[in-house]
Short mmCIF file of C-alpha atoms in Angstrom, two decimals:
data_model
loop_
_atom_site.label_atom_id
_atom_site.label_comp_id
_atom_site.label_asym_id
_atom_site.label_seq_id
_atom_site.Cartn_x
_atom_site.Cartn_y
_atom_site.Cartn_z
CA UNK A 266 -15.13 -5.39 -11.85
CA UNK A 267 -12.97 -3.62 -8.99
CA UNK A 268 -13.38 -0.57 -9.24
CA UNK A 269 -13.71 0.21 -5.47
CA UNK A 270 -10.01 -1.00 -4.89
CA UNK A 271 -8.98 -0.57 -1.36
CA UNK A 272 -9.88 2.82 -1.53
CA UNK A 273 -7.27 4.60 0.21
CA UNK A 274 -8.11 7.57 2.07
CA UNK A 275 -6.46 9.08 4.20
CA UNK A 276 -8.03 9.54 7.43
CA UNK A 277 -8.37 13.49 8.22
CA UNK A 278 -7.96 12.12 11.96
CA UNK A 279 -4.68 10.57 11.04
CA UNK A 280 -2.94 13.78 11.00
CA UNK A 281 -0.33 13.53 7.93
CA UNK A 282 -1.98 16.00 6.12
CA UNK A 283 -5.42 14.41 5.30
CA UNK A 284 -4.59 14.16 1.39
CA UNK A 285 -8.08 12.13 1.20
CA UNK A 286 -11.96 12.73 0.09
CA UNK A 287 -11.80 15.82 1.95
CA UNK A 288 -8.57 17.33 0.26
CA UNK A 289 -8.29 16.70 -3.31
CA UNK A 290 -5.84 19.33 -4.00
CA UNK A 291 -1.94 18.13 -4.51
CA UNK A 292 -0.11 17.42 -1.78
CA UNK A 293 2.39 19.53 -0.52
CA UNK A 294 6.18 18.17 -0.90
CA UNK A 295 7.09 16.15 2.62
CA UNK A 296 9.93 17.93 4.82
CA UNK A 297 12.67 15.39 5.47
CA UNK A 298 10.97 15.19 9.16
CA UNK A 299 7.42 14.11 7.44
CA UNK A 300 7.73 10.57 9.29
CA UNK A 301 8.50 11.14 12.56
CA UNK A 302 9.94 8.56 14.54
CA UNK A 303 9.09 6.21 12.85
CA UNK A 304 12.02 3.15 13.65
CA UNK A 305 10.13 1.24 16.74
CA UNK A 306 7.11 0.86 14.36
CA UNK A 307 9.04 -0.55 11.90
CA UNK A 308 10.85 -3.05 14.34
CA UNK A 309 7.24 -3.93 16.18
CA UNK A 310 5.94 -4.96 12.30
CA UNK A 311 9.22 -6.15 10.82
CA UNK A 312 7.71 -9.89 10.10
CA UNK A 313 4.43 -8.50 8.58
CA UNK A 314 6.24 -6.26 6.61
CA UNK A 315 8.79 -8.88 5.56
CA UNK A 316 5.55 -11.35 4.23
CA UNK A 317 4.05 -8.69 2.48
CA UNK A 318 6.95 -7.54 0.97
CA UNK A 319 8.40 -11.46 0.23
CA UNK A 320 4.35 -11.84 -1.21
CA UNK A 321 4.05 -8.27 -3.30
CA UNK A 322 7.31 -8.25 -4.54
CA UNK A 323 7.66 -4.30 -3.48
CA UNK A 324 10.32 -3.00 -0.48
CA UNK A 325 9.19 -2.73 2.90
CA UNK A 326 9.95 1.19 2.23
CA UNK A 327 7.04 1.05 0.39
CA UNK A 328 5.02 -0.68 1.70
CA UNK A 329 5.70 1.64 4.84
CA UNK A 330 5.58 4.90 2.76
CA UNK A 331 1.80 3.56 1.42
CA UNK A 332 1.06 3.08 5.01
CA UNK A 333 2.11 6.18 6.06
CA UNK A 334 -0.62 7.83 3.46
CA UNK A 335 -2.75 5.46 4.14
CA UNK A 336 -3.81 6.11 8.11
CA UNK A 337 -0.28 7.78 9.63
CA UNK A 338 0.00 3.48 11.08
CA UNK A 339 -3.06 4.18 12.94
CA UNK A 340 -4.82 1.47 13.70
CA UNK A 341 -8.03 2.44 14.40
CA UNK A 342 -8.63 5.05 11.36
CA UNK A 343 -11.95 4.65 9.44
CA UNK A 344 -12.17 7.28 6.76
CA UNK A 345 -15.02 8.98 5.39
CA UNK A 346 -15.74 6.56 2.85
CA UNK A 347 -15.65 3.46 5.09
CA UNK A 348 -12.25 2.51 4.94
CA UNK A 349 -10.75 0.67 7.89
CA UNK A 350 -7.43 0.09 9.42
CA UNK A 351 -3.71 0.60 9.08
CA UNK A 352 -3.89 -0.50 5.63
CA UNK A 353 -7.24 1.29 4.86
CA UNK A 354 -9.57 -1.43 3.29
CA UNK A 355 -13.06 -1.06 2.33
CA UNK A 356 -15.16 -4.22 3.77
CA UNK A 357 -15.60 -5.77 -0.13
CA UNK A 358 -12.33 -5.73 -0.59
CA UNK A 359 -11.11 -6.93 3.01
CA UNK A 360 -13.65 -9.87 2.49
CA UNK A 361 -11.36 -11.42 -0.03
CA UNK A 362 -7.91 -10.50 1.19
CA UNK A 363 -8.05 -10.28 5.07
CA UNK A 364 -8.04 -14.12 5.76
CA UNK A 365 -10.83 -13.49 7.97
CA UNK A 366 -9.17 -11.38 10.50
CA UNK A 367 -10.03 -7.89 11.89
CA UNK A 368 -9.14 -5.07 9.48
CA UNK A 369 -8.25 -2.89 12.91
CA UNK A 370 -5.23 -5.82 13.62
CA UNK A 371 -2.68 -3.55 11.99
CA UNK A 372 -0.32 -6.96 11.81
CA UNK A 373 -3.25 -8.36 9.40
CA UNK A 374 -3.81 -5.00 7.54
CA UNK A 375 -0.06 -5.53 6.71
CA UNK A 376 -0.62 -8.94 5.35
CA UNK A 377 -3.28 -7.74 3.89
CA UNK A 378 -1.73 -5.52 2.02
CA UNK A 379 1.04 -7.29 0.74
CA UNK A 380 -1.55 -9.85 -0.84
CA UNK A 381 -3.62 -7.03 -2.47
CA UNK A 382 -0.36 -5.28 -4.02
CA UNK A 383 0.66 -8.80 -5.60
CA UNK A 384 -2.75 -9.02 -6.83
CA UNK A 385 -3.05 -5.69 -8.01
CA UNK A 386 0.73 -6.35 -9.95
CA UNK A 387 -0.40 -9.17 -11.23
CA UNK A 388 -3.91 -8.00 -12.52
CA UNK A 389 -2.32 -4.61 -14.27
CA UNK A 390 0.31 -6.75 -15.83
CA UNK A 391 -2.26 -9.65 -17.47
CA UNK A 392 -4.08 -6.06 -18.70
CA UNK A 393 -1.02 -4.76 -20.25
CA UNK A 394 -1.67 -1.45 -18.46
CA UNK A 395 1.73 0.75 -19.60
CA UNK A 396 3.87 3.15 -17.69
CA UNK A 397 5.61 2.91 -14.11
CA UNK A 398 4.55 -0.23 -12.64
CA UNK A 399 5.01 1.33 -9.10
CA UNK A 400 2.36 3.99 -9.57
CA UNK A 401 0.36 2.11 -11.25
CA UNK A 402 -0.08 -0.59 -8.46
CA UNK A 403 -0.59 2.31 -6.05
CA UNK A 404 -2.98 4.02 -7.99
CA UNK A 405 -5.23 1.13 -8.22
CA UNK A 406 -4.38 0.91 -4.47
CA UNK A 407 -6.45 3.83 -4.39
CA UNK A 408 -8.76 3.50 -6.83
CA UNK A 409 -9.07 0.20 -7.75
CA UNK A 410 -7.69 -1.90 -10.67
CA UNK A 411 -10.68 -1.68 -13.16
CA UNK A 412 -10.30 2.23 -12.93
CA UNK A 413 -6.72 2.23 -13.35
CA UNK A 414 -6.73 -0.50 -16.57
CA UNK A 415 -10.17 1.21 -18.12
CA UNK A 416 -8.20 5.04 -16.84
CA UNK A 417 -11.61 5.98 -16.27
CA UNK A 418 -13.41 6.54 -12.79
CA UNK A 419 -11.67 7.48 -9.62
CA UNK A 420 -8.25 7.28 -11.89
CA UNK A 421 -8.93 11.01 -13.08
CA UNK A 422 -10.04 12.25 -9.48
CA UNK A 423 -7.15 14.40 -8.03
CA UNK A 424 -7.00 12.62 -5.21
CA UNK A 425 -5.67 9.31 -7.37
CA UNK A 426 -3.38 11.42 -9.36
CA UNK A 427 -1.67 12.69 -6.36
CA UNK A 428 -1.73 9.84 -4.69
CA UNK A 429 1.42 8.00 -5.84
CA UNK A 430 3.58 11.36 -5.87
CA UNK A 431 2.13 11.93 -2.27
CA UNK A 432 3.67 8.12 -1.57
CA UNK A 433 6.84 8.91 -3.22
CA UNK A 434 7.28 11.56 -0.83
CA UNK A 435 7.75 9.27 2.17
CA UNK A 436 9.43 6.67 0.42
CA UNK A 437 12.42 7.78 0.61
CA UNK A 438 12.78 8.93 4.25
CA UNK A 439 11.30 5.14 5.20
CA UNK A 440 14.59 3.97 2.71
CA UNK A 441 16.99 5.69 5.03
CA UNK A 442 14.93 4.75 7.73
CA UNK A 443 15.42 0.79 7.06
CA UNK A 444 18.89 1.44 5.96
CA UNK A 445 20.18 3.05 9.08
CA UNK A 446 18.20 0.29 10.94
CA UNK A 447 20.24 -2.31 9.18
CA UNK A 448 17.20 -3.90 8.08
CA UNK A 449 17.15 -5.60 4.29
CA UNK A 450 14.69 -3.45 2.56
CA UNK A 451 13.94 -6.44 -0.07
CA UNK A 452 14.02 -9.56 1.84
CA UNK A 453 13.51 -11.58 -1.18
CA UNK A 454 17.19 -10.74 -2.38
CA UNK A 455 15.81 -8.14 -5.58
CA UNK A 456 17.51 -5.07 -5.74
CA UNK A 457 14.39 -3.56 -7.53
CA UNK A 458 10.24 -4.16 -7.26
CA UNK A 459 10.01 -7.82 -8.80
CA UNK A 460 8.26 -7.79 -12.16
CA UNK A 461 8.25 -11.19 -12.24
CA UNK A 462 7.99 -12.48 -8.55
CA UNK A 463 6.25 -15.82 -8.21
CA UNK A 464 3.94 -15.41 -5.15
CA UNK A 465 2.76 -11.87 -7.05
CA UNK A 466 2.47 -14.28 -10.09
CA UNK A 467 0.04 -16.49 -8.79
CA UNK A 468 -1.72 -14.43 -6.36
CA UNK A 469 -5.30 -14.38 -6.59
CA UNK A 470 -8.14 -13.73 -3.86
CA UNK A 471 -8.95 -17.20 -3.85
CA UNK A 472 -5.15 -18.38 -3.76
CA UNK A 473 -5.01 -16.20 -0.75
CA UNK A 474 -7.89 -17.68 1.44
CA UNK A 475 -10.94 -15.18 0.35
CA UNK A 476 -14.02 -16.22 0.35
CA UNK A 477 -14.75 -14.25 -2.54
CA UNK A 478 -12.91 -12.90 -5.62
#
């Protein structure tokens, strides 16, 4: 079904806010400061976020920005619904896309992530689910994909609904970020999130090396 998505909640430990379970009201609008210094983390997790990015077909700003909401790129944040890791997976869900590795290895929560988002694309696309392919994919990020095509669910919880805008927020300052450290921010050439990029295409749990769909 999927409904439990990765189920991204921001850690109230993580401190960016805690825009999670325990705060469903909107998030406030991110100063320009809102994440920190941020340039050594991208640098340590360049490759990771290069594969998820060439897999996804989204920038590694956003991927970054998602991350940011996600657990402030702490490692070690479990929120109150059981979500683990940098990348904030529920166990059902890291089952079939962590490759077997530890959800607290933020270089695999990256990976992770990358092959979730290109499932996620290409599930909401076979769907036909309408509007801004971007939120959508983060939205069932958050909520999972059967909420977000059926709009029913966690996709009318305030915490969903803010979710992307709260991710657009940081996106962004993690733009300039790449920019200034003359890093390509799609390494896959596109000047744009690929609609129609082939790894996304074909990505599936089991293409990925789940054990489960």
């Amino acid at each position: 079904g999927g409904g439990a998505g990765a189920n991204a909640c921001t850690p109230s430990s993580s401190g960016n806010g805690g825009n999670g379970h325990q705060n469903a009201s909107a998030p406030a609008a991110a100063p320009v400061t809102s994440i920190g210094d941020r340039g050594d983390t991208i640098k340590a997790h360049l490759p990771e976020l290069q594969e998820a990015s060439r897999i996804s077909g989204f920038p590694i700003s956003l991927l970054a920005a998602t991350i940011q909401q996600e657990s402030g790129w702490n490692p070690n944040a479990v929120s109150e619904a059981g979500a683990i890791g940098l990348s904030q997976f529920i166990p059902d869900t890291w089952a079939s896309f962590g490759n077997g590795e530890e959800p607290t290895d933020p270089r695999a929560a990256i990976k992770a992530m990358g092959r979730y988002m290109a499932y996620l694309k290409t599930t909401l696309r076979n769907a036909g689910v309408e509007g801004n392919e971007v939120n959508n994919v983060l939205r069932a990020y958050n909520a999972g994909p059967g909420a977000v095509i059926s709009q029913t669910g966690g996709y009318n919880d305030p915490e969903n609904i803010n979710y992307a805008p709260a991710i657009r927020n940081y996106w962004p300052q993690y733009q300039t970020l790449i920019k200034d450290l003359g890093i390509d921010d799609y390494p896959t050439g596109a000047e744009q999130p690929s609609l129609s990029n082939a790894a996304a295409n074909n990505a599936t749990p089991e293409s990925t090396g789940s054990a489960s769909a």
